Amino acid sequence: MVKKITFSNQHSTIEDIEAFYFHSEKSSSLHFIETNSFFIGYSKLELESELREYKNSLDRMCSLEVLAMLEARFKIDYLLRCQNKRRDTLSRKFRLIHKEKENRASLTDDILLAWKTIYPQYKKELDKFQKALDYRNWLAHGRYWQPRHAPHISQYDYLSISLLGSEILKKMDLIEE
């Protein structure tokens, strides 16, 4: 018997994250103007550098949020397919995984692998997501190390992550509560 999980319903949506990103970016541009008294004594170069740093932080923060949201969506889908005992092939595969690992199924080694096996037409998007998870791990663990795949990590920004998230959510039939 699959134990029911109580979901918090506090996970973000891609639309929430997008709105936050664009509102923050727009308001930061207004904040970092030369006439703001907070920045008296800053040179134009210093002000531009400060704004660039702020936007880089916003970019990383929102990228992390999108990737965490995608992880949550896949985990919720996995758990609901197990709890609801759906009869499709993917749900049956998930129940086999759940028998062994219960709620501790690995996102990459179990859940995404099952998706790729059952739905090979999504392999391209799922592979991109799996690579983006390296970026998420680097962000989530404080960026204190130089990634072995530095060029790989540097290819990501908020817009590329957001587009990937939108593409996955649009194409794939992830179950929601």
Tab-separated table of N, CA and C in Angstrom, residues 4-168:
chain	number	residue	atom	x	y	z
A	4	LYS	N	-0.089	7.812	1.517
A	4	LYS	CA	-0.391	9.125	0.926
A	4	LYS	C	0.544	10.169	1.507
A	5	ILE	N	1.025	11.011	0.639
A	5	ILE	CA	1.860	12.139	1.035
A	5	ILE	C	0.975	13.381	1.056
A	6	THR	N	1.132	14.181	2.077
A	6	THR	CA	0.422	15.447	2.124
A	6	THR	C	1.327	16.502	1.504
A	7	PHE	N	0.866	17.087	0.429
A	7	PHE	CA	1.655	18.100	-0.262
A	7	PHE	C	1.406	19.462	0.367
A	8	SER	N	2.424	20.290	0.380
A	8	SER	CA	2.325	21.612	1.014
A	8	SER	C	1.557	22.609	0.159
A	9	ASN	N	1.502	22.367	-1.133
A	9	ASN	CA	0.907	23.312	-2.082
A	9	ASN	C	1.570	24.686	-2.030
A	10	GLN	N	2.828	24.710	-1.657
A	10	GLN	CA	3.581	25.958	-1.603
A	10	GLN	C	4.614	26.047	-2.727
A	11	HIS	N	4.632	25.060	-3.607
A	11	HIS	CA	5.603	25.110	-4.698
A	11	HIS	C	5.182	26.179	-5.709
A	12	SER	N	6.173	26.765	-6.317
A	12	SER	CA	5.945	27.852	-7.271
A	12	SER	C	5.447	27.310	-8.603
A	13	THR	N	4.889	28.211	-9.367
A	13	THR	CA	4.575	27.888	-10.761
A	13	THR	C	5.569	28.646	-11.628
A	14	ILE	N	5.681	28.218	-12.857
A	14	ILE	CA	6.601	28.901	-13.775
A	14	ILE	C	6.142	30.343	-13.993
A	15	GLU	N	4.834	30.560	-13.973
A	15	GLU	CA	4.287	31.912	-14.156
A	15	GLU	C	4.642	32.814	-12.968
A	16	ASP	N	4.589	32.265	-11.741
A	16	ASP	CA	4.968	33.034	-10.548
A	16	ASP	C	6.423	33.484	-10.635
A	17	ILE	N	7.278	32.550	-11.010
A	17	ILE	CA	8.716	32.829	-11.077
A	17	ILE	C	9.007	33.857	-12.174
A	18	GLU	N	8.345	33.685	-13.301
A	18	GLU	CA	8.530	34.618	-14.420
A	18	GLU	C	8.109	36.032	-14.019
A	19	ALA	N	6.971	36.154	-13.357
A	19	ALA	CA	6.491	37.469	-12.923
A	19	ALA	C	7.477	38.098	-11.943
A	20	PHE	N	7.953	37.305	-10.984
A	20	PHE	CA	8.922	37.805	-10.012
A	20	PHE	C	10.189	38.290	-10.712
A	21	TYR	N	10.683	37.494	-11.651
A	21	TYR	CA	11.908	37.845	-12.358
A	21	TYR	C	11.763	39.175	-13.103
A	22	PHE	N	10.710	39.288	-13.884
A	22	PHE	CA	10.564	40.490	-14.700
A	22	PHE	C	10.246	41.730	-13.864
A	23	HIS	N	9.464	41.587	-12.803
A	23	HIS	CA	9.206	42.734	-11.926
A	23	HIS	C	10.492	43.166	-11.218
A	24	SER	N	11.262	42.201	-10.764
A	24	SER	CA	12.514	42.516	-10.072
A	24	SER	C	13.522	43.159	-11.012
A	25	GLU	N	13.597	42.640	-12.221
A	25	GLU	CA	14.541	43.207	-13.188
A	25	GLU	C	14.166	44.648	-13.531
A	26	LYS	N	12.889	44.869	-13.760
A	26	LYS	CA	12.427	46.225	-14.106
A	26	LYS	C	12.647	47.192	-12.941
A	27	SER	N	12.308	46.773	-11.730
A	27	SER	CA	12.464	47.670	-10.588
A	27	SER	C	13.940	47.910	-10.263
A	28	SER	N	14.800	46.931	-10.516
A	28	SER	CA	16.226	47.136	-10.255
A	28	SER	C	16.800	48.185	-11.192
A	29	SER	N	16.333	48.184	-12.425
A	29	SER	CA	16.810	49.192	-13.372
A	29	SER	C	16.443	50.590	-12.895
A	30	LEU	N	15.272	50.720	-12.305
A	30	LEU	CA	14.857	52.023	-11.766
A	30	LEU	C	15.657	52.383	-10.520
A	31	HIS	N	15.975	51.379	-9.712
A	31	HIS	CA	16.712	51.617	-8.469
A	31	HIS	C	18.154	52.044	-8.735
A	32	PHE	N	18.770	51.457	-9.736
A	32	PHE	CA	20.177	51.706	-10.006
A	32	PHE	C	20.377	52.858	-10.994
A	33	ILE	N	19.697	53.945	-10.780
A	33	ILE	CA	19.916	55.114	-11.633
A	33	ILE	C	20.836	56.081	-10.903
A	34	GLU	N	21.531	56.871	-11.672
A	34	GLU	CA	22.539	57.767	-11.104
A	34	GLU	C	21.953	58.802	-10.157
A	35	THR	N	20.670	59.122	-10.312
A	35	THR	CA	20.076	60.160	-9.469
A	35	THR	C	19.594	59.629	-8.115
A	36	ASN	N	19.669	58.327	-7.889
A	36	ASN	CA	19.267	57.754	-6.606
A	36	ASN	C	20.280	58.188	-5.550
A	37	SER	N	19.818	58.800	-4.464
A	37	SER	CA	20.724	59.320	-3.434
A	37	SER	C	21.534	58.222	-2.758
A	38	PHE	N	21.073	57.001	-2.822
A	38	PHE	CA	21.810	55.882	-2.245
A	38	PHE	C	23.165	55.709	-2.921
A	39	PHE	N	23.247	56.090	-4.174
A	39	PHE	CA	24.453	55.860	-4.948
A	39	PHE	C	25.310	57.116	-5.129
A	40	ILE	N	25.114	58.107	-4.299
A	40	ILE	CA	25.950	59.310	-4.367
A	40	ILE	C	27.404	58.900	-4.128
A	41	GLY	N	28.280	59.370	-4.975
A	41	GLY	CA	29.699	59.048	-4.872
A	41	GLY	C	30.121	57.884	-5.767
A	42	TYR	N	29.157	57.177	-6.326
A	42	TYR	CA	29.478	56.076	-7.241
A	42	TYR	C	29.788	56.653	-8.614
A	43	SER	N	30.797	56.089	-9.244
A	43	SER	CA	31.048	56.452	-10.642
A	43	SER	C	30.043	55.689	-11.507
A	44	LYS	N	29.933	56.108	-12.748
A	44	LYS	CA	29.021	55.418	-13.669
A	44	LYS	C	29.422	53.942	-13.810
A	45	LEU	N	30.727	53.669	-13.880
A	45	LEU	CA	31.214	52.293	-13.987
A	45	LEU	C	30.855	51.474	-12.744
A	46	GLU	N	31.005	52.074	-11.561
A	46	GLU	CA	30.663	51.376	-10.314
A	46	GLU	C	29.169	51.060	-10.264
A	47	LEU	N	28.376	52.002	-10.684
A	47	LEU	CA	26.928	51.821	-10.701
A	47	LEU	C	26.533	50.706	-11.676
A	48	GLU	N	27.122	50.711	-12.854
A	48	GLU	CA	26.841	49.662	-13.843
A	48	GLU	C	27.291	48.296	-13.337
A	49	SER	N	28.429	48.263	-12.651
A	49	SER	CA	28.939	47.014	-12.089
A	49	SER	C	27.994	46.482	-11.008
A	50	GLU	N	27.527	47.368	-10.162
A	50	GLU	CA	26.576	46.997	-9.096
A	50	GLU	C	25.283	46.443	-9.698
A	51	LEU	N	24.779	47.087	-10.719
A	51	LEU	CA	23.559	46.626	-11.384
A	51	LEU	C	23.790	45.259	-12.035
A	52	ARG	N	24.916	45.083	-12.685
A	52	ARG	CA	25.244	43.806	-13.326
A	52	ARG	C	25.299	42.679	-12.285
A	53	GLU	N	25.924	42.944	-11.144
A	53	GLU	CA	25.999	41.945	-10.070
A	53	GLU	C	24.612	41.592	-9.537
A	54	TYR	N	23.780	42.623	-9.370
A	54	TYR	CA	22.417	42.391	-8.900
A	54	TYR	C	21.655	41.511	-9.897
A	55	LYS	N	21.768	41.830	-11.167
A	55	LYS	CA	21.049	41.059	-12.189
A	55	LYS	C	21.576	39.626	-12.289
A	56	ASN	N	22.874	39.436	-12.088
A	56	ASN	CA	23.425	38.072	-12.066
A	56	ASN	C	22.848	37.270	-10.899
A	57	SER	N	22.738	37.920	-9.747
A	57	SER	CA	22.151	37.247	-8.578
A	57	SER	C	20.687	36.905	-8.813
A	58	LEU	N	19.943	37.828	-9.370
A	58	LEU	CA	18.536	37.599	-9.687
A	58	LEU	C	18.404	36.437	-10.668
A	59	ASP	N	19.259	36.411	-11.666
A	59	ASP	CA	19.266	35.362	-12.679
A	59	ASP	C	19.493	33.993	-12.030
A	60	ARG	N	20.508	33.898	-11.167
A	60	ARG	CA	20.813	32.619	-10.498
A	60	ARG	C	19.677	32.197	-9.573
A	61	MET	N	19.144	33.150	-8.822
A	61	MET	CA	18.066	32.858	-7.880
A	61	MET	C	16.825	32.314	-8.599
A	62	CYS	N	16.449	32.957	-9.672
A	62	CYS	CA	15.250	32.534	-10.408
A	62	CYS	C	15.498	31.236	-11.173
A	63	SER	N	16.706	31.022	-11.644
A	63	SER	CA	17.045	29.751	-12.288
A	63	SER	C	16.912	28.608	-11.293
A	64	LEU	N	17.436	28.820	-10.112
A	64	LEU	CA	17.334	27.813	-9.050
A	64	LEU	C	15.876	27.519	-8.725
A	65	GLU	N	15.069	28.542	-8.658
A	65	GLU	CA	13.645	28.373	-8.356
A	65	GLU	C	12.927	27.566	-9.444
A	66	VAL	N	13.225	27.836	-10.703
A	66	VAL	CA	12.598	27.090	-11.804
A	66	VAL	C	13.009	25.622	-11.736
A	67	LEU	N	14.287	25.359	-11.535
A	67	LEU	CA	14.758	23.972	-11.485
A	67	LEU	C	14.189	23.232	-10.279
A	68	ALA	N	14.065	23.913	-9.152
A	68	ALA	CA	13.452	23.301	-7.964
A	68	ALA	C	11.970	23.018	-8.215
A	69	MET	N	11.294	23.938	-8.896
A	69	MET	CA	9.886	23.745	-9.234
A	69	MET	C	9.715	22.529	-10.139
A	70	LEU	N	10.604	22.373	-11.127
A	70	LEU	CA	10.528	21.216	-12.016
A	70	LEU	C	10.761	19.915	-11.244
A	71	GLU	N	11.725	19.931	-10.356
A	71	GLU	CA	11.956	18.744	-9.524
A	71	GLU	C	10.697	18.408	-8.726
A	72	ALA	N	10.086	19.419	-8.135
A	72	ALA	CA	8.864	19.196	-7.356
A	72	ALA	C	7.760	18.611	-8.237
A	73	ARG	N	7.605	19.143	-9.436
A	73	ARG	CA	6.562	18.645	-10.341
A	73	ARG	C	6.785	17.176	-10.695
A	74	PHE	N	8.037	16.787	-10.963
A	74	PHE	CA	8.317	15.386	-11.276
A	74	PHE	C	8.100	14.483	-10.065
A	75	LYS	N	8.486	14.960	-8.883
A	75	LYS	CA	8.291	14.162	-7.665
A	75	LYS	C	6.800	14.014	-7.348
A	76	ILE	N	6.039	15.092	-7.491
A	76	ILE	CA	4.592	15.033	-7.258
A	76	ILE	C	3.943	14.078	-8.247
A	77	ASP	N	4.340	14.166	-9.505
A	77	ASP	CA	3.821	13.273	-10.532
A	77	ASP	C	4.098	11.814	-10.153
A	78	TYR	N	5.326	11.533	-9.751
A	78	TYR	CA	5.724	10.176	-9.333
A	78	TYR	C	4.839	9.688	-8.186
A	79	LEU	N	4.708	10.501	-7.160
A	79	LEU	CA	3.939	10.088	-5.981
A	79	LEU	C	2.454	9.911	-6.298
A	80	LEU	N	1.887	10.820	-7.078
A	80	LEU	CA	0.468	10.710	-7.416
A	80	LEU	C	0.193	9.495	-8.306
A	81	ARG	N	1.108	9.215	-9.225
A	81	ARG	CA	0.928	8.024	-10.061
A	81	ARG	C	0.953	6.762	-9.206
A	82	CYS	N	1.789	6.752	-8.179
A	82	CYS	CA	1.845	5.603	-7.277
A	82	CYS	C	0.598	5.542	-6.392
A	83	GLN	N	0.222	6.655	-5.808
A	83	GLN	CA	-0.937	6.694	-4.901
A	83	GLN	C	-2.246	6.391	-5.617
A	84	ASN	N	-2.419	6.916	-6.812
A	84	ASN	CA	-3.688	6.773	-7.532
A	84	ASN	C	-3.789	5.465	-8.305
A	85	LYS	N	-2.709	4.689	-8.294
A	85	LYS	CA	-2.676	3.380	-8.956
A	85	LYS	C	-3.192	3.432	-10.395
A	86	ARG	N	-2.695	4.418	-11.107
A	86	ARG	CA	-3.068	4.525	-12.526
A	86	ARG	C	-2.536	3.304	-13.271
A	87	ARG	N	-3.159	2.985	-14.381
A	87	ARG	CA	-2.847	1.747	-15.097
A	87	ARG	C	-1.909	1.939	-16.287
A	88	ASP	N	-1.477	3.151	-16.551
A	88	ASP	CA	-0.565	3.364	-17.678
A	88	ASP	C	0.810	2.763	-17.362
A	89	THR	N	1.602	2.576	-18.390
A	89	THR	CA	2.909	1.917	-18.257
A	89	THR	C	3.843	2.658	-17.311
A	90	LEU	N	3.867	3.980	-17.417
A	90	LEU	CA	4.754	4.761	-16.547
A	90	LEU	C	4.345	4.613	-15.084
A	91	SER	N	3.069	4.675	-14.797
A	91	SER	CA	2.601	4.533	-13.416
A	91	SER	C	2.952	3.156	-12.857
A	92	ARG	N	2.824	2.142	-13.671
A	92	ARG	CA	3.198	0.782	-13.226
A	92	ARG	C	4.694	0.699	-12.931
A	93	LYS	N	5.492	1.311	-13.794
A	93	LYS	CA	6.950	1.350	-13.576
A	93	LYS	C	7.265	2.084	-12.271
A	94	PHE	N	6.593	3.197	-12.045
A	94	PHE	CA	6.803	3.959	-10.810
A	94	PHE	C	6.422	3.142	-9.575
A	95	ARG	N	5.358	2.354	-9.652
A	95	ARG	CA	4.962	1.538	-8.497
A	95	ARG	C	6.015	0.468	-8.193
A	96	LEU	N	6.650	-0.063	-9.229
A	96	LEU	CA	7.744	-1.013	-9.003
A	96	LEU	C	8.914	-0.328	-8.287
A	97	ILE	N	9.228	0.876	-8.728
A	97	ILE	CA	10.290	1.654	-8.078
A	97	ILE	C	9.885	1.954	-6.637
A	98	HIS	N	8.620	2.324	-6.449
A	98	HIS	CA	8.128	2.686	-5.115
A	98	HIS	C	8.179	1.506	-4.152
A	99	LYS	N	7.947	0.292	-4.647
A	99	LYS	CA	8.030	-0.898	-3.790
A	99	LYS	C	9.409	-1.015	-3.160
A	100	GLU	N	10.418	-0.664	-3.939
A	100	GLU	CA	11.795	-0.770	-3.471
A	100	GLU	C	12.252	0.475	-2.696
A	101	LYS	N	11.923	1.651	-3.207
A	101	LYS	CA	12.505	2.878	-2.659
A	101	LYS	C	11.515	3.795	-1.962
A	102	GLU	N	10.254	3.486	-2.070
A	102	GLU	CA	9.183	4.305	-1.506
A	102	GLU	C	9.323	5.752	-1.972
A	103	ASN	N	9.331	6.691	-1.026
A	103	ASN	CA	9.369	8.116	-1.376
A	103	ASN	C	10.789	8.626	-1.623
A	104	ARG	N	11.765	7.732	-1.553
A	104	ARG	CA	13.165	8.132	-1.732
A	104	ARG	C	13.681	7.851	-3.144
A	105	ALA	N	12.798	7.730	-4.101
A	105	ALA	CA	13.222	7.496	-5.486
A	105	ALA	C	14.076	8.676	-5.950
A	106	SER	N	15.134	8.352	-6.644
A	106	SER	CA	16.032	9.384	-7.172
A	106	SER	C	15.386	10.061	-8.372
A	107	LEU	N	15.473	11.370	-8.410
A	107	LEU	CA	14.927	12.105	-9.546
A	107	LEU	C	15.592	11.655	-10.844
A	108	THR	N	16.918	11.611	-10.855
A	108	THR	CA	17.623	11.292	-12.101
A	108	THR	C	17.698	9.794	-12.371
A	109	ASP	N	18.064	9.014	-11.364
A	109	ASP	CA	18.297	7.590	-11.578
A	109	ASP	C	17.023	6.767	-11.685
A	110	ASP	N	15.935	7.252	-11.152
A	110	ASP	CA	14.689	6.487	-11.169
A	110	ASP	C	13.600	7.177	-11.986
A	111	ILE	N	13.224	8.370	-11.584
A	111	ILE	CA	12.060	9.037	-12.178
A	111	ILE	C	12.326	9.464	-13.619
A	112	LEU	N	13.397	10.212	-13.848
A	112	LEU	CA	13.688	10.662	-15.218
A	112	LEU	C	14.054	9.488	-16.126
A	113	LEU	N	14.769	8.513	-15.588
A	113	LEU	CA	15.119	7.331	-16.383
A	113	LEU	C	13.854	6.589	-16.823
A	114	ALA	N	12.883	6.465	-15.935
A	114	ALA	CA	11.618	5.809	-16.293
A	114	ALA	C	10.893	6.605	-17.385
A	115	TRP	N	10.858	7.919	-17.235
A	115	TRP	CA	10.225	8.749	-18.266
A	115	TRP	C	10.897	8.527	-19.620
A	116	LYS	N	12.236	8.533	-19.641
A	116	LYS	CA	12.960	8.382	-20.903
A	116	LYS	C	12.743	7.002	-21.512
A	117	THR	N	12.629	5.995	-20.669
A	117	THR	CA	12.418	4.633	-21.149
A	117	THR	C	11.024	4.467	-21.748
A	118	ILE	N	10.021	4.972	-21.045
A	118	ILE	CA	8.632	4.793	-21.475
A	118	ILE	C	8.262	5.781	-22.591
A	119	TYR	N	8.805	6.989	-22.517
A	119	TYR	CA	8.496	8.033	-23.502
A	119	TYR	C	9.777	8.551	-24.151
A	120	PRO	N	10.369	7.772	-25.059
A	120	PRO	CA	11.635	8.207	-25.674
A	120	PRO	C	11.515	9.515	-26.460
A	121	GLN	N	10.305	9.909	-26.829
A	121	GLN	CA	10.134	11.170	-27.556
A	121	GLN	C	10.472	12.387	-26.682
A	122	TYR	N	10.542	12.210	-25.364
A	122	TYR	CA	10.888	13.305	-24.453
A	122	TYR	C	12.349	13.265	-24.021
A	123	LYS	N	13.114	12.322	-24.548
A	123	LYS	CA	14.502	12.144	-24.113
A	123	LYS	C	15.324	13.426	-24.251
A	124	LYS	N	15.167	14.133	-25.343
A	124	LYS	CA	15.947	15.355	-25.586
A	124	LYS	C	15.717	16.382	-24.465
A	125	GLU	N	14.460	16.644	-24.137
A	125	GLU	CA	14.137	17.612	-23.088
A	125	GLU	C	14.606	17.113	-21.722
A	126	LEU	N	14.417	15.819	-21.473
A	126	LEU	CA	14.804	15.260	-20.176
A	126	LEU	C	16.320	15.248	-20.009
A	127	ASP	N	17.055	15.002	-21.086
A	127	ASP	CA	18.520	15.074	-21.019
A	127	ASP	C	18.980	16.500	-20.720
A	128	LYS	N	18.335	17.471	-21.367
A	128	LYS	CA	18.668	18.879	-21.089
A	128	LYS	C	18.390	19.212	-19.618
A	129	PHE	N	17.258	18.741	-19.119
A	129	PHE	CA	16.900	18.983	-17.714
A	129	PHE	C	17.919	18.319	-16.790
A	130	GLN	N	18.299	17.102	-17.103
A	130	GLN	CA	19.260	16.392	-16.269
A	130	GLN	C	20.599	17.139	-16.219
A	131	LYS	N	21.035	17.684	-17.346
A	131	LYS	CA	22.271	18.468	-17.355
A	131	LYS	C	22.094	19.764	-16.563
A	132	ALA	N	20.930	20.358	-16.673
A	132	ALA	CA	20.654	21.599	-15.929
A	132	ALA	C	20.632	21.340	-14.423
A	133	LEU	N	20.369	20.109	-14.021
A	133	LEU	CA	20.393	19.781	-12.591
A	133	LEU	C	21.798	19.915	-12.004
A	134	ASP	N	22.834	19.729	-12.838
A	134	ASP	CA	24.204	19.988	-12.372
A	134	ASP	C	24.342	21.460	-11.981
A	135	TYR	N	23.788	22.312	-12.810
A	135	TYR	CA	23.791	23.753	-12.532
A	135	TYR	C	23.010	24.037	-11.250
A	136	ARG	N	21.852	23.397	-11.103
A	136	ARG	CA	21.034	23.575	-9.899
A	136	ARG	C	21.813	23.146	-8.659
A	137	ASN	N	22.510	22.012	-8.746
A	137	ASN	CA	23.284	21.536	-7.599
A	137	ASN	C	24.398	22.512	-7.246
A	138	TRP	N	25.043	23.049	-8.255
A	138	TRP	CA	26.113	24.026	-8.037
A	138	TRP	C	25.558	25.272	-7.350
A	139	LEU	N	24.396	25.750	-7.823
A	139	LEU	CA	23.757	26.911	-7.199
A	139	LEU	C	23.309	26.602	-5.772
A	140	ALA	N	22.640	25.480	-5.599
A	140	ALA	CA	22.043	25.139	-4.308
A	140	ALA	C	23.079	24.881	-3.226
A	141	HIS	N	24.271	24.481	-3.630
A	141	HIS	CA	25.307	24.174	-2.645
A	141	HIS	C	26.338	25.292	-2.505
A	142	GLY	N	25.951	26.485	-2.931
A	142	GLY	CA	26.748	27.660	-2.617
A	142	GLY	C	27.804	28.077	-3.615
A	143	ARG	N	27.918	27.381	-4.743
A	143	ARG	CA	28.870	27.758	-5.800
A	143	ARG	C	30.306	27.867	-5.289
A	144	TYR	N	30.670	27.094	-4.281
A	144	TYR	CA	31.991	27.243	-3.683
A	144	TYR	C	33.099	26.524	-4.453
A	145	TRP	N	32.753	25.633	-5.365
A	145	TRP	CA	33.768	24.916	-6.116
A	145	TRP	C	33.728	25.322	-7.587
A	146	GLN	N	34.844	25.098	-8.242
A	146	GLN	CA	34.909	25.337	-9.687
A	146	GLN	C	34.385	24.073	-10.358
A	147	PRO	N	33.261	24.160	-11.040
A	147	PRO	CA	32.696	22.962	-11.644
A	147	PRO	C	33.629	22.329	-12.678
A	148	ARG	N	33.674	20.999	-12.686
A	148	ARG	CA	34.487	20.291	-13.678
A	148	ARG	C	33.965	20.577	-15.078
A	149	HIS	N	32.676	20.818	-15.159
A	149	HIS	CA	32.041	21.083	-16.448
A	149	HIS	C	31.756	22.582	-16.575
A	150	ALA	N	32.764	23.403	-16.295
A	150	ALA	CA	32.566	24.857	-16.271
A	150	ALA	C	31.890	25.407	-17.525
A	151	PRO	N	32.307	25.008	-18.725
A	151	PRO	CA	31.608	25.541	-19.900
A	151	PRO	C	30.133	25.108	-19.899
A	152	HIS	N	29.897	23.895	-19.434
A	152	HIS	CA	28.543	23.361	-19.352
A	152	HIS	C	27.693	24.223	-18.402
A	153	ILE	N	28.235	24.556	-17.246
A	153	ILE	CA	27.522	25.356	-16.249
A	153	ILE	C	27.283	26.769	-16.767
A	154	SER	N	28.250	27.341	-17.428
A	154	SER	CA	28.141	28.736	-17.864
A	154	SER	C	27.147	28.943	-19.003
A	155	GLN	N	26.649	27.875	-19.583
A	155	GLN	CA	25.689	28.028	-20.681
A	155	GLN	C	24.293	28.375	-20.183
A	156	TYR	N	24.084	28.303	-18.878
A	156	TYR	CA	22.747	28.523	-18.341
A	156	TYR	C	22.554	29.946	-17.848
A	157	ASP	N	21.362	30.444	-18.089
A	157	ASP	CA	20.910	31.691	-17.506
A	157	ASP	C	19.413	31.516	-17.247
A	158	TYR	N	18.806	32.514	-16.650
A	158	TYR	CA	17.395	32.377	-16.308
A	158	TYR	C	16.532	32.094	-17.534
A	159	LEU	N	16.765	32.804	-18.617
A	159	LEU	CA	15.909	32.633	-19.784
A	159	LEU	C	16.013	31.232	-20.389
A	160	SER	N	17.227	30.676	-20.456
A	160	SER	CA	17.371	29.319	-21.011
A	160	SER	C	16.717	28.289	-20.093
A	161	ILE	N	16.850	28.476	-18.799
A	161	ILE	CA	16.225	27.553	-17.827
A	161	ILE	C	14.709	27.691	-17.882
A	162	SER	N	14.221	28.910	-17.953
A	162	SER	CA	12.777	29.151	-18.016
A	162	SER	C	12.172	28.552	-19.280
A	163	LEU	N	12.865	28.712	-20.406
A	163	LEU	CA	12.386	28.121	-21.665
A	163	LEU	C	12.354	26.598	-21.584
A	164	LEU	N	13.380	26.012	-20.997
A	164	LEU	CA	13.413	24.566	-20.812
A	164	LEU	C	12.241	24.113	-19.935
A	165	GLY	N	12.022	24.828	-18.840
A	165	GLY	CA	10.914	24.489	-17.946
A	165	GLY	C	9.571	24.584	-18.643
A	166	SER	N	9.363	25.646	-19.392
A	166	SER	CA	8.105	25.815	-20.126
A	166	SER	C	7.909	24.707	-21.151
A	167	GLU	N	8.988	24.354	-21.830
A	167	GLU	CA	8.929	23.301	-22.851
A	167	GLU	C	8.541	21.962	-22.215
A	168	ILE	N	9.150	21.636	-21.097
A	168	ILE	CA	8.839	20.377	-20.405
A	168	ILE	C	7.394	20.374	-19.934
